[in-house]
Short mmCIF file of C-alpha atoms in Angstrom, two decimals:
data_model
loop_
_atom_site.label_atom_id
_atom_site.label_comp_id
_atom_site.label_asym_id
_atom_site.label_seq_id
_atom_site.Cartn_x
_atom_site.Cartn_y
_atom_site.Cartn_z
CA UNK A 1 -141.11 161.64 -59.02
CA UNK A 2 -140.28 160.09 -55.62
CA UNK A 3 -136.93 160.67 -53.89
CA UNK A 4 -135.67 157.29 -54.93
CA UNK A 5 -136.49 157.78 -58.74
CA UNK A 6 -134.91 161.31 -58.28
CA UNK A 7 -131.54 159.34 -57.03
CA UNK A 8 -131.68 156.71 -59.76
CA UNK A 9 -132.28 159.33 -62.32
CA UNK A 10 -129.23 161.42 -61.03
CA UNK A 11 -127.05 158.59 -60.83
CA UNK A 12 -127.88 157.54 -64.54
CA UNK A 13 -127.50 160.91 -65.96
CA UNK A 14 -124.48 162.02 -64.09
CA UNK A 15 -122.31 158.83 -64.80
CA UNK A 16 -121.65 157.63 -68.38
CA UNK A 17 -121.74 154.08 -67.36
CA UNK A 18 -123.85 152.76 -64.62
CA UNK A 19 -124.30 149.22 -63.40
CA UNK A 20 -127.16 148.57 -60.73
CA UNK A 21 -125.98 145.29 -59.45
CA UNK A 22 -126.12 143.22 -56.30
CA UNK A 23 -122.87 143.86 -54.47
CA UNK A 24 -120.16 145.97 -55.52
CA UNK A 25 -117.73 145.90 -58.50
CA UNK A 26 -115.16 144.67 -56.14
CA UNK A 27 -117.47 141.98 -54.52
CA UNK A 28 -120.24 141.06 -56.88
CA UNK A 29 -122.87 138.98 -54.63
CA UNK A 30 -124.68 137.47 -57.38
CA UNK A 31 -123.23 135.37 -60.52
CA UNK A 32 -125.19 137.79 -63.00
CA UNK A 33 -123.78 140.74 -61.59
CA UNK A 34 -120.38 139.30 -61.50
CA UNK A 35 -120.59 138.33 -65.14
CA UNK A 36 -121.23 141.93 -66.19
CA UNK A 37 -118.60 143.39 -64.01
CA UNK A 38 -116.08 141.01 -65.48
CA UNK A 39 -117.36 141.99 -69.12
CA UNK A 40 -117.01 145.66 -68.23
CA UNK A 41 -113.52 145.16 -66.74
CA UNK A 42 -112.50 143.02 -69.47
CA UNK A 43 -113.18 146.03 -71.86
CA UNK A 44 -111.75 148.54 -69.82
CA UNK A 45 -114.40 150.83 -69.20
CA UNK A 46 -115.00 153.10 -66.34
CA UNK A 47 -118.23 152.70 -64.64
CA UNK A 48 -120.08 153.35 -61.49
CA UNK A 49 -121.65 150.34 -59.48
CA UNK A 50 -124.70 150.93 -57.44
CA UNK A 51 -125.18 148.19 -54.90
CA UNK A 52 -128.91 147.50 -54.85
CA UNK A 53 -128.56 145.33 -51.63
CA UNK A 54 -127.75 148.11 -49.75
CA UNK A 55 -131.13 149.78 -50.02
CA UNK A 56 -134.29 148.00 -50.85
CA UNK A 57 -135.79 151.09 -51.94
CA UNK A 58 -133.01 151.30 -54.77
CA UNK A 59 -133.62 147.54 -55.63
CA UNK A 60 -137.37 148.05 -56.15
CA UNK A 61 -137.05 151.55 -57.53
CA UNK A 62 -134.79 150.55 -60.45
CA UNK A 63 -137.15 147.91 -61.42
CA UNK A 64 -139.88 150.31 -61.68
CA UNK A 65 -137.47 152.92 -63.27
CA UNK A 66 -136.66 150.54 -66.24
CA UNK A 67 -139.87 148.40 -66.25
CA UNK A 68 -137.08 145.61 -66.20
CA UNK A 69 -137.87 142.90 -63.35
CA UNK A 70 -134.06 141.76 -62.85
CA UNK A 71 -130.79 142.95 -61.46
CA UNK A 72 -128.20 143.73 -62.84
CA UNK A 73 -129.29 146.61 -65.00
CA UNK A 74 -126.71 148.48 -67.33
CA UNK A 75 -127.16 152.11 -68.40
CA UNK A 76 -124.84 154.01 -70.88
CA UNK A 77 -125.33 157.71 -71.34
CA UNK A 78 -128.53 157.62 -69.74
CA UNK A 79 -129.98 154.83 -71.75
CA UNK A 80 -131.11 151.38 -70.35
CA UNK A 81 -129.06 148.69 -72.12
CA UNK A 82 -130.33 145.67 -70.47
CA UNK A 83 -129.38 142.94 -67.95
CA UNK A 84 -126.81 140.24 -67.74
CA UNK A 85 -128.07 138.03 -70.96
CA UNK A 86 -128.35 141.00 -73.13
CA UNK A 87 -124.87 142.55 -72.13
CA UNK A 88 -123.22 139.08 -72.62
CA UNK A 89 -124.77 138.74 -76.06
CA UNK A 90 -123.64 142.24 -77.13
CA UNK A 91 -120.26 141.65 -75.82
CA UNK A 92 -119.67 138.71 -77.67
CA UNK A 93 -121.02 139.94 -81.00
CA UNK A 94 -118.73 143.13 -80.56
CA UNK A 95 -122.00 145.26 -80.06
CA UNK A 96 -121.38 146.59 -76.52
CA UNK A 97 -117.79 147.82 -77.50
CA UNK A 98 -119.16 149.52 -80.35
CA UNK A 99 -122.06 151.05 -78.56
CA UNK A 100 -119.68 152.58 -75.87
CA UNK A 101 -117.32 153.93 -78.56
CA UNK A 102 -120.19 155.45 -80.42
CA UNK A 103 -121.20 157.21 -77.21
CA UNK A 104 -117.71 158.54 -76.77
CA UNK A 105 -116.69 156.22 -73.96
CA UNK A 106 -113.07 154.93 -74.32
CA UNK A 107 -112.68 151.02 -74.16
CA UNK A 108 -109.62 149.01 -74.13
CA UNK A 109 -108.61 147.67 -77.55
CA UNK A 110 -109.45 144.23 -78.20
CA UNK A 111 -106.51 142.05 -77.53
#
């Protein structure tokens, strides 16, 4: 395993919820990353954002790691959930909140 894959693996395994994204949770630098940030913020879940723009090795490495071609990528409890479209669909169906709760991750009650 290369150093970058070890780094990615460690981030995913040591944080319950990790979003590999363009930009940061405070300053998303693409619309898709921004949408996932809005969803995670809306449901009030704690997560770690990893900015793939800060390091081209991470940007390439995460695509190889997941065999998924696009950013953002959301991981919950070490498992790849999906990109923006999948996360949005899961959120709208209530499945994302349920998936988080089933994994023991607190989410804000629906208002």
